[in-house]
XYZ file of C-alpha atoms in Angstrom:
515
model
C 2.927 -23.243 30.062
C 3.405 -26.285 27.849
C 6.912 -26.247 29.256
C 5.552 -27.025 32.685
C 4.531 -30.359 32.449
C 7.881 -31.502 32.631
C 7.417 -30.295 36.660
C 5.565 -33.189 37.036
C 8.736 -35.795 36.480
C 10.397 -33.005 39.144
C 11.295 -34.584 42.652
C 12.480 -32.363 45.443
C 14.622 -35.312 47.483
C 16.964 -38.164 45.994
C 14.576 -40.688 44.100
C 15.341 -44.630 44.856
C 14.316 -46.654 41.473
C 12.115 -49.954 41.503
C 13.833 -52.569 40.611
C 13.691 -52.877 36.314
C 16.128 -53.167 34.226
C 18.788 -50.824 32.992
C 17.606 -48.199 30.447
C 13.943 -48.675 31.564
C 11.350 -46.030 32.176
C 8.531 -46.273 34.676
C 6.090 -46.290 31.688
C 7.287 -50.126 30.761
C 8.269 -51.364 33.812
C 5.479 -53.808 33.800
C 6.708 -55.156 30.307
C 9.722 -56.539 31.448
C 9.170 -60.015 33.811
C 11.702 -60.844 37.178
C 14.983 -62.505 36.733
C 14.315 -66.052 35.675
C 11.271 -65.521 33.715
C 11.153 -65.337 30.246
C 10.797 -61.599 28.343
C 8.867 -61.413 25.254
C 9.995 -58.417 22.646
C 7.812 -55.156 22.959
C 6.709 -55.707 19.545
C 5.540 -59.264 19.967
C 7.787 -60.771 17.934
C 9.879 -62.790 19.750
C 10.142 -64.659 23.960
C 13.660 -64.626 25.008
C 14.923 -65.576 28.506
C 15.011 -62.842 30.817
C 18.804 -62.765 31.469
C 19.303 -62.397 27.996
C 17.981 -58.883 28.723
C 20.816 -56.144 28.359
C 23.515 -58.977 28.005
C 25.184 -56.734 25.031
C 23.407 -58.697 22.024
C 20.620 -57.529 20.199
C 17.845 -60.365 19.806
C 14.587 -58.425 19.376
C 14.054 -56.413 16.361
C 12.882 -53.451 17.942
C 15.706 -53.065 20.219
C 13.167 -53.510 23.602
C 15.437 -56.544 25.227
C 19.003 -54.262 24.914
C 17.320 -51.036 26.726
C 20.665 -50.822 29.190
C 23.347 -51.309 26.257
C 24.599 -50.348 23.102
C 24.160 -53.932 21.307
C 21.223 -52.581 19.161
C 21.632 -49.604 16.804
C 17.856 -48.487 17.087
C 17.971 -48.950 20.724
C 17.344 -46.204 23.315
C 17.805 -45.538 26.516
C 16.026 -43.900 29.624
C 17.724 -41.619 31.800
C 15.683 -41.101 35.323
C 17.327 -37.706 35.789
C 15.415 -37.883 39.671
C 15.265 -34.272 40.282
C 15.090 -32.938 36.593
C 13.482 -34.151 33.666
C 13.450 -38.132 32.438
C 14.725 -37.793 28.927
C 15.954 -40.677 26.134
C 19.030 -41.117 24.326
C 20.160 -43.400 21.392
C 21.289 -46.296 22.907
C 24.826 -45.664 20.734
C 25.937 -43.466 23.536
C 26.072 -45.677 26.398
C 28.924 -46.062 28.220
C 30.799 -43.606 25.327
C 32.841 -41.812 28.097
C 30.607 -39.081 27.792
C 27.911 -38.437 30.467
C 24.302 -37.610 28.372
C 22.368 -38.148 31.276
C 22.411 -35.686 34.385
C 22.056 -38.934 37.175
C 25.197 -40.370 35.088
C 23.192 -43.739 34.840
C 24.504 -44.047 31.113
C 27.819 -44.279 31.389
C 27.882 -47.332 34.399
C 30.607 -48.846 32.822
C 33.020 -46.316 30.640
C 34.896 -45.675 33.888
C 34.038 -42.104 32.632
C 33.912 -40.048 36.010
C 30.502 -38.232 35.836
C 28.502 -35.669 38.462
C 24.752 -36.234 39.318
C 24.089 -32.608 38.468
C 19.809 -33.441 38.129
C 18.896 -31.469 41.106
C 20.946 -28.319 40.128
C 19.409 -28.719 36.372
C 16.220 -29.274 38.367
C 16.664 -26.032 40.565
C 17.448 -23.770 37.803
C 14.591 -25.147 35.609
C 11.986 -24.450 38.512
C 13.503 -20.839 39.036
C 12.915 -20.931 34.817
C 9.465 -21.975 34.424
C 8.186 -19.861 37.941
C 9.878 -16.885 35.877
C 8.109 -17.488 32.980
C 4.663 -18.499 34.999
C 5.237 -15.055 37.136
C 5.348 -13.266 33.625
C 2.259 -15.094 32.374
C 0.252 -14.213 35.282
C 0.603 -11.056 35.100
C 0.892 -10.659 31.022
C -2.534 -12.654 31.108
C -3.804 -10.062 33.958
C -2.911 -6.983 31.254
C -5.032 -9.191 28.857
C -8.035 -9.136 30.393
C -7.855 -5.282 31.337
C -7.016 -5.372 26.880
C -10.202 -7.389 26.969
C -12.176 -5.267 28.744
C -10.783 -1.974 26.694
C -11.725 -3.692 23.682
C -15.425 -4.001 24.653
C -15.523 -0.509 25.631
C -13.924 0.100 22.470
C -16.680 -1.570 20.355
C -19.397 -0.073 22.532
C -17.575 3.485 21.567
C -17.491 2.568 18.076
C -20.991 1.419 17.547
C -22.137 4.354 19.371
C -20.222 6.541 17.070
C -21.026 4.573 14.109
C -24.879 5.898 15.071
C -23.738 9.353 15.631
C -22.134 9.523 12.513
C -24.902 8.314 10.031
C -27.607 10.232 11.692
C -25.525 12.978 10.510
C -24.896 12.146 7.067
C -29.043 12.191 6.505
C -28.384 15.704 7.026
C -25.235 16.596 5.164
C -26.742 14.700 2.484
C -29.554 17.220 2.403
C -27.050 20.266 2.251
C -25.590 18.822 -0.825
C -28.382 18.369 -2.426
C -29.865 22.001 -1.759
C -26.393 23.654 -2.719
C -25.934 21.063 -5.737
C -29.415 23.207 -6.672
C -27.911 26.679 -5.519
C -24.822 25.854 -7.878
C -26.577 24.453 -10.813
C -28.721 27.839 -10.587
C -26.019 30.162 -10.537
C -24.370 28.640 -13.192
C -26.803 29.536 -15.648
C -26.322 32.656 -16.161
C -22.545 32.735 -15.604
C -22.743 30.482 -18.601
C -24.804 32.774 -20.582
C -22.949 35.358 -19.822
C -19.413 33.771 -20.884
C -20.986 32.537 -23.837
C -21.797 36.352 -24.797
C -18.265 37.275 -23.864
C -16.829 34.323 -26.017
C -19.470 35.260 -29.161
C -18.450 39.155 -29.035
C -14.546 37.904 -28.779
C -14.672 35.862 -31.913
C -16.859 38.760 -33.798
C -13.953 40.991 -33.429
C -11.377 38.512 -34.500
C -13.225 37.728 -37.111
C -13.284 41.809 -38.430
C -9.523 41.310 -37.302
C -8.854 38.867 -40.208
C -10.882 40.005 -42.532
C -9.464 43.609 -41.860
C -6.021 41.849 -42.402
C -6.924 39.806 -45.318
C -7.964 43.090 -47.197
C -4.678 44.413 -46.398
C -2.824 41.623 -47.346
C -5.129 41.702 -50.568
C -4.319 45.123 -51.648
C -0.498 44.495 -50.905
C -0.411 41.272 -53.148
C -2.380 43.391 -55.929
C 0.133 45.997 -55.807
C 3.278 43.422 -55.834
C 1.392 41.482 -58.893
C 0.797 45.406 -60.825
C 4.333 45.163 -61.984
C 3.787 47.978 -64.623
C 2.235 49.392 -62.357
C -0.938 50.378 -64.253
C -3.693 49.458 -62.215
C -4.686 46.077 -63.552
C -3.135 42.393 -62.797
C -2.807 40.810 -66.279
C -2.572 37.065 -67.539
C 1.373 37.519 -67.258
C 1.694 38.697 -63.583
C 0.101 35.814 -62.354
C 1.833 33.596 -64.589
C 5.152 34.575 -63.056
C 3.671 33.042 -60.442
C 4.241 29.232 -61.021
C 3.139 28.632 -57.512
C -0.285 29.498 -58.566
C -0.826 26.668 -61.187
C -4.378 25.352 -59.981
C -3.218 21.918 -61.137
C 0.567 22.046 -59.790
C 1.473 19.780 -62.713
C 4.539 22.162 -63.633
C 2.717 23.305 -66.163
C 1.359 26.758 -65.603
C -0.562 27.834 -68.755
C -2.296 31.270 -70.416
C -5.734 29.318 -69.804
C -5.231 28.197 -66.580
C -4.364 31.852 -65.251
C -7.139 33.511 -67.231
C -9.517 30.966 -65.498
C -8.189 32.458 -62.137
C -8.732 36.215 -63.538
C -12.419 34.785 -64.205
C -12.281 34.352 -68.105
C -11.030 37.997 -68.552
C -7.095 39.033 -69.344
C -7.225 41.191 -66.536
C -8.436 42.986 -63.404
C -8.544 46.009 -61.585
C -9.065 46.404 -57.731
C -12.519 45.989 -57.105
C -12.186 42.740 -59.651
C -9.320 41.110 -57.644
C -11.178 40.446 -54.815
C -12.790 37.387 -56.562
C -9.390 36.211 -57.954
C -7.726 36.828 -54.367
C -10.128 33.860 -52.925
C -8.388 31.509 -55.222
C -4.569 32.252 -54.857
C -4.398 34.002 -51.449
C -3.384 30.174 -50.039
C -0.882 29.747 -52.473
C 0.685 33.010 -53.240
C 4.517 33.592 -51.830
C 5.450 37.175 -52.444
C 8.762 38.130 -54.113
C 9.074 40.916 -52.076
C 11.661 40.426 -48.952
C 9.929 41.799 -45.558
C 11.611 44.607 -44.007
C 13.676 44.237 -41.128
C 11.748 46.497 -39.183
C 7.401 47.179 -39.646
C 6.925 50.972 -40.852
C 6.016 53.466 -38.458
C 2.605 54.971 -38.744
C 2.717 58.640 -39.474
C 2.047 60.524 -36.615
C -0.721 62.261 -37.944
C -2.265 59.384 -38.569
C -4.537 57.121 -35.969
C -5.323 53.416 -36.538
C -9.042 53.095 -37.002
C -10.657 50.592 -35.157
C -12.732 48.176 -35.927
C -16.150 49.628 -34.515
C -17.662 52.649 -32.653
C -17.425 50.618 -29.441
C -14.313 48.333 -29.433
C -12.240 50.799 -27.408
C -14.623 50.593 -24.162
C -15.935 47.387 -24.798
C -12.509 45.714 -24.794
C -9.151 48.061 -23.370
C -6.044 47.548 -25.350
C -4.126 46.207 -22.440
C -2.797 42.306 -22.072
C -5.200 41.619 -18.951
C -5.653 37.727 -17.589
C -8.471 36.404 -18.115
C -10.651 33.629 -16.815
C -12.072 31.623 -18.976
C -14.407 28.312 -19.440
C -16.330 27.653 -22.846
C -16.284 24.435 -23.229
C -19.018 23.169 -21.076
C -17.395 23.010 -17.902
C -18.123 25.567 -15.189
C -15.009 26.292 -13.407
C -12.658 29.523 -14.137
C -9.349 29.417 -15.552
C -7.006 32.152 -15.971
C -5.635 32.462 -19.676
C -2.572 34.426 -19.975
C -1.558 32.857 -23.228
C -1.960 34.715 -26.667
C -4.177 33.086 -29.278
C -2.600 31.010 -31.967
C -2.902 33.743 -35.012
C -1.730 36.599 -33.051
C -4.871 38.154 -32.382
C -3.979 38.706 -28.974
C -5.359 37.569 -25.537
C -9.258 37.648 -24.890
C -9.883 40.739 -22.657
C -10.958 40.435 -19.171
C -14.857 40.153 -18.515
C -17.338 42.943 -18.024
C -18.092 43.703 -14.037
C -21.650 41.882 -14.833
C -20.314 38.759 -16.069
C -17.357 38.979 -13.077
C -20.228 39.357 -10.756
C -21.758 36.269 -12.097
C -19.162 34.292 -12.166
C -17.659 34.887 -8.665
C -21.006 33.861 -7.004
C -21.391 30.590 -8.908
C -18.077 30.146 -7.755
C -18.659 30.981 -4.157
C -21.887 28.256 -4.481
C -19.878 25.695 -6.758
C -16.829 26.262 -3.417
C -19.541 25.707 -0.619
C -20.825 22.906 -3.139
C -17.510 21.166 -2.964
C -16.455 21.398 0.777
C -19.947 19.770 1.742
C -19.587 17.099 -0.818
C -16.079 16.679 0.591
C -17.081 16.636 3.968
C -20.168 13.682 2.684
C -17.315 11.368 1.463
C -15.309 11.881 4.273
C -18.050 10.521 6.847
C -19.326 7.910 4.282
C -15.385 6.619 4.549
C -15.645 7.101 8.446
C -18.532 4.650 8.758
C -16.718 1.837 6.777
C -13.427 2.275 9.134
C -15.759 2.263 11.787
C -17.521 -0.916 10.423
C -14.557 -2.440 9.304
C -13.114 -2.228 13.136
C -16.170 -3.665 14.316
C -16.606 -6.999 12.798
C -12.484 -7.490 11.671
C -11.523 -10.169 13.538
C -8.943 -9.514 16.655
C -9.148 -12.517 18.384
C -12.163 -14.552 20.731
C -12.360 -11.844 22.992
C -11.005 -8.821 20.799
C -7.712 -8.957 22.833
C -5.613 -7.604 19.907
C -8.039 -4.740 19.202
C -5.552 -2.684 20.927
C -2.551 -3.014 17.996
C -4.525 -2.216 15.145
C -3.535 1.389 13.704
C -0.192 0.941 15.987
C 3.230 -0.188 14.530
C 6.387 -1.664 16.527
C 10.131 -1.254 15.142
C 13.191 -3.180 15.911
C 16.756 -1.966 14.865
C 19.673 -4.389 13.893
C 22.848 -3.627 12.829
C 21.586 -3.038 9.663
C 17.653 -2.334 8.959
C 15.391 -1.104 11.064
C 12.411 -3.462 10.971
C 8.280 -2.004 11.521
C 5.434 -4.497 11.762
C 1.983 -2.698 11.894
C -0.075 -5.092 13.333
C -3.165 -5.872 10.624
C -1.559 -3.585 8.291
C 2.157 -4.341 6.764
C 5.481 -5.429 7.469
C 8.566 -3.613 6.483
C 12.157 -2.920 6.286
C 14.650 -0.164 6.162
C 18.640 0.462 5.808
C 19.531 1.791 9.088
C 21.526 4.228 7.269
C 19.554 5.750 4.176
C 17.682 4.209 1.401
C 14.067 3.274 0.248
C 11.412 0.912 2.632
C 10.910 -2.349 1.239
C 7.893 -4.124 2.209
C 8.382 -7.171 3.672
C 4.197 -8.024 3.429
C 0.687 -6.278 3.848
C -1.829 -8.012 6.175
C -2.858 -11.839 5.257
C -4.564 -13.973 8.062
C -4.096 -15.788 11.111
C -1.998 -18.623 10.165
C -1.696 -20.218 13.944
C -2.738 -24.295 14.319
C -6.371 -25.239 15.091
C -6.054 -25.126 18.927
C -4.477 -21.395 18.777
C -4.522 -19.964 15.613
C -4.347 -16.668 17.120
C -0.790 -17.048 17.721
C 0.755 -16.443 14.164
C -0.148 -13.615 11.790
C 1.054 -14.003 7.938
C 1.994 -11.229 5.639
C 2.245 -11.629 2.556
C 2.679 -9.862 -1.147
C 5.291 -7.665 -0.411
C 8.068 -6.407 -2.625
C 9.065 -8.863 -5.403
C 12.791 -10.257 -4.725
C 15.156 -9.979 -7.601
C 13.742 -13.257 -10.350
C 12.633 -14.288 -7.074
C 8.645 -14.699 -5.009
C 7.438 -11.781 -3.770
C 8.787 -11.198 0.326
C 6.223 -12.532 3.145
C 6.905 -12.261 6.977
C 5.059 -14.957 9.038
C 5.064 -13.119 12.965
C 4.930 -15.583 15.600
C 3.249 -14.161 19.320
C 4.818 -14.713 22.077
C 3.135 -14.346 25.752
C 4.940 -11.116 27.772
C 4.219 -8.072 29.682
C 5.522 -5.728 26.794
C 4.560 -5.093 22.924
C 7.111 -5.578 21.119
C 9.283 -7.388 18.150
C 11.586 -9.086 19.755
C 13.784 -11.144 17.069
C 13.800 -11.158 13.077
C 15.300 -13.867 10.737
C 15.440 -14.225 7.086
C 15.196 -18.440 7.133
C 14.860 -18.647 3.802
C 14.958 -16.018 0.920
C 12.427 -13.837 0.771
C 10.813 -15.383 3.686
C 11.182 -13.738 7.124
C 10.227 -14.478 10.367
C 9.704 -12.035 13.207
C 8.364 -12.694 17.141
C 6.830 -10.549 19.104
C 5.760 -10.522 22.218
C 2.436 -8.840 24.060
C 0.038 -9.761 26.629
C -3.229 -10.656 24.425
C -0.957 -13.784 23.448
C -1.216 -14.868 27.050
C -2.749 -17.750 28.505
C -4.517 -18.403 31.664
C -1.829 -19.835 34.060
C -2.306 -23.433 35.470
C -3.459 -23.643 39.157
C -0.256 -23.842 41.965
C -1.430 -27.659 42.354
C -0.690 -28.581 38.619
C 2.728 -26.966 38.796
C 4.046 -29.109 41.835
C 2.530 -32.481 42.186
C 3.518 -34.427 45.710
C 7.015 -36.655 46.066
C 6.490 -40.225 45.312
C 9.715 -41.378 47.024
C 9.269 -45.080 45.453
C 10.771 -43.157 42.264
């Protein structure tokens, strides 16, 4: 409505001017004295006589005694326009042959052969300005129903807001009881695995030592070269590898220290020496492609009474947690030393573990369900007291976003959230800012929003989007521009930018026909 001021200067019938002199507006008629009396410069400076006004030289500094001409080259002058809008133009272009002013007053004496189009101008201005005061009305009608919506809104909200902490005084009370139902079960499921875990490392344990007796006996027998039952001073010592030292120097004392002071050893006296070379020793003999095939008559003997019910010979996954931590895991893996995969709990220990995991499962949904309200009541809060204008008019675009499509990006501002763009034919968003502030002037700051920290141009500042808010009867972005780089600038139009219209009086003020 700023724009309608100029209505004012608007008359409906041909004007008649007072007499003043040439280039003159109404505002300083009063400066300027009769013919015959002396004028004095606007500025002060200087008293001339008056017919040296507009006589086509320039005697006042400021240019106020040539306001008809083109003597001065600061000078400017006043077209009337009766019937549109008064407007000022350098006084340079005076009588140019080109008409500036719509009443033609400017060029009096080019012999240029102007129209007096000021009452067409003025006609399709009028039809103008009641368009755009139509659209205000009624975009500043939808504004107060947005208005009203937003109150309701707020009301809903705080009402919710209520609703939904009452409730979390009692969700935080389930947690807590099945926090204590899941710390309970756990217990014993952890006793349990740890008994499972302690009888699983027992048997590996017999496992290696069951293969380190073998391995044992087979060195003994490789080192028995004779054989006659007894590892001598010279099997080891075509051993170099044994050398306690590994100086390269493998001596008769330093292998009878390994025998234990004596020249040699039988079985049952090799176990002692087999402690202190069984890390170092590499056998001469080359493996066989293939293992040997037990003897059919023959049955491996296991470890203990019970190993064959306590823990079945088949690869079975297993679930496992030993470590402090009270979830299940499957392990499918085999161990590291080939000892093959833990076996698969006991039905007790199953039973204990699948109800602490039913009560660690209810555990988690509730706590889930506790951080989910906790982060509804700070949305809820954060809608309540953000700021969407004095009356909350531009509550209604917040979790909404607008796009625009040019010929090549298509454009989406989400009001209070971000600003981006996209190729209109494939390819990554780019984000052209995230929510700032209102950046409008003093009197209406509401009308600009600022974006800003988006997506870092190439050795350039990172991309901002200032959004100017236009007054209309539709949401929407209406026009985006890149002024400068990485700096865009979008409009968009919706009613909460609406203001309240002018009364009819304002927009057409009476004829003075002395103009």
């Amino acid at each position: 409505y700023q724009c309608l001021v100029w209505l004012l200067l608007i008359a409906g019938a041909a004007a008649v001017e007072v007499q003043r002199p040439r280039g003159v507006s109404l505002s300083k008629e009063r400066q300027f004295y009769e013919d015959g009396k002396p004028f004095t410069c606007l500025d002060g400076s200087k008293t001339i006589p008056f017919d040296r006004v507009n006589d086509d030289y320039c005697d006042c500094q400021d240019a106020s005694d040539e306001p008809g001409t083109a003597a001065c080259p600061n000078g400017n002058f006043h077209c009337t326009n009766a019937g549109f809008r008064p407007v000022f133009i350098p006084s340079s272009r005076v009588n140019d042959g080109i008409c500036d002013c719509c009443d033609t007053t400017d060029e009096y004496n080019s012999g240029a052969i102007c129209q007096n189009t000021c009452k067409e101008l003025g006609r399709k201005e009028r039809e103008s300005l009641l368009k755009i005061a139509e659209i205000t009305k009624e975009g500043f009608l939808l504004k107060q129903q947005l208005i009203q919506e937003a109150v309701r809104g707020v009301d809903d909200r705080k009402a919710k807001l209520e609703e939904v902490r009452s409730g979390k005084g009692d969700l935080e009370t389930r947690v807590e009881a099945l926090r204590t139902i899941k710390e309970t079960a756990e217990q014993p499921e952890r006793e349990a695995k740890e008994r499972h875990l302690k009888a699983w490392e027992d048997q590996k344990a017999a496992i290696r030592v069951e293969k380190d007796k073998a391995r044992m006996a087979q060195v003994f027998l490789e080192l028995d070269e004779v054989p006659d039952g007894f590892v001598t001073l010279g099997d080891l010592l075509s051993h170099p590898e044994l050398d306690p030292d590994s100086d390269g120097s493998f001596t008769d004392a330093e292998a009878q220290g390994l025998l234990g002071g004596v020249d040699h050893v039988d079985t049952f006296g090799f176990e002692s020496v087999w402690s202190n070379i069984k890390d170092k020793y590499t056998s001469l003999v080359k493996p066989s492609l293939a293992p040997e095939e037990p003897r059919q008559d023959e049955a491996p003997e296991p470890v203990s009474d019970n190993d064959s019910e306590l823990y079945p010979e088949e690869d079975i996954d297993y679930e496992e947690d030993y470590k402090g931590s009270t979830s299940t895991q499957t392990q499918d893996k085999k161990d590291d030393d080939g000892e093959g995969t833990m076996p698969p709990y006991d039905p007790q220990t199953q039973e204990l573990i699948d109800a602490a995991q039913k009560a660690r499962d209810e555990f988690n949904e509730a706590e889930r369900a506790l951080r989910e309200v906790d982060d509804q009541i700070r949305n809820i809060e954060k809608e309540i007291s953000f700021d969407f204008g004095t009356e909350s008019e531009f509550t209604y675009l917040y979790n909404q976003c607008y796009e625009m499509t040019t010929s090549e990006y298509v454009y989406k501002l989400c009001p209070f959230n971000r600003v981006s763009q996209k190729p209109k034919y494939g390819g990554s968003e780019t984000s052209l800012g995230t929510w700032g502030k209102w950046a409008g002037p003093a009197d209406n700051v509401y009308s600009v929003m600022k974006y800003e920290h988006g997506t870092g141009c190439w050795q350039g500042p990172n991309r901002a989007t200032t959004v100017s808010l236009i007054c209309g009867t539709e949401t929407a972005v209406t026009s985006t521009s890149e002024p400068s780089r990485c700096e865009y600038l979008m409009e968009f139009t919706t009613p909460a930018a609406c203001q309240e219209p002018q009364s009819p009086d304002s927009l057409y003020p009476p004829v003075h026909t002395e103009l």
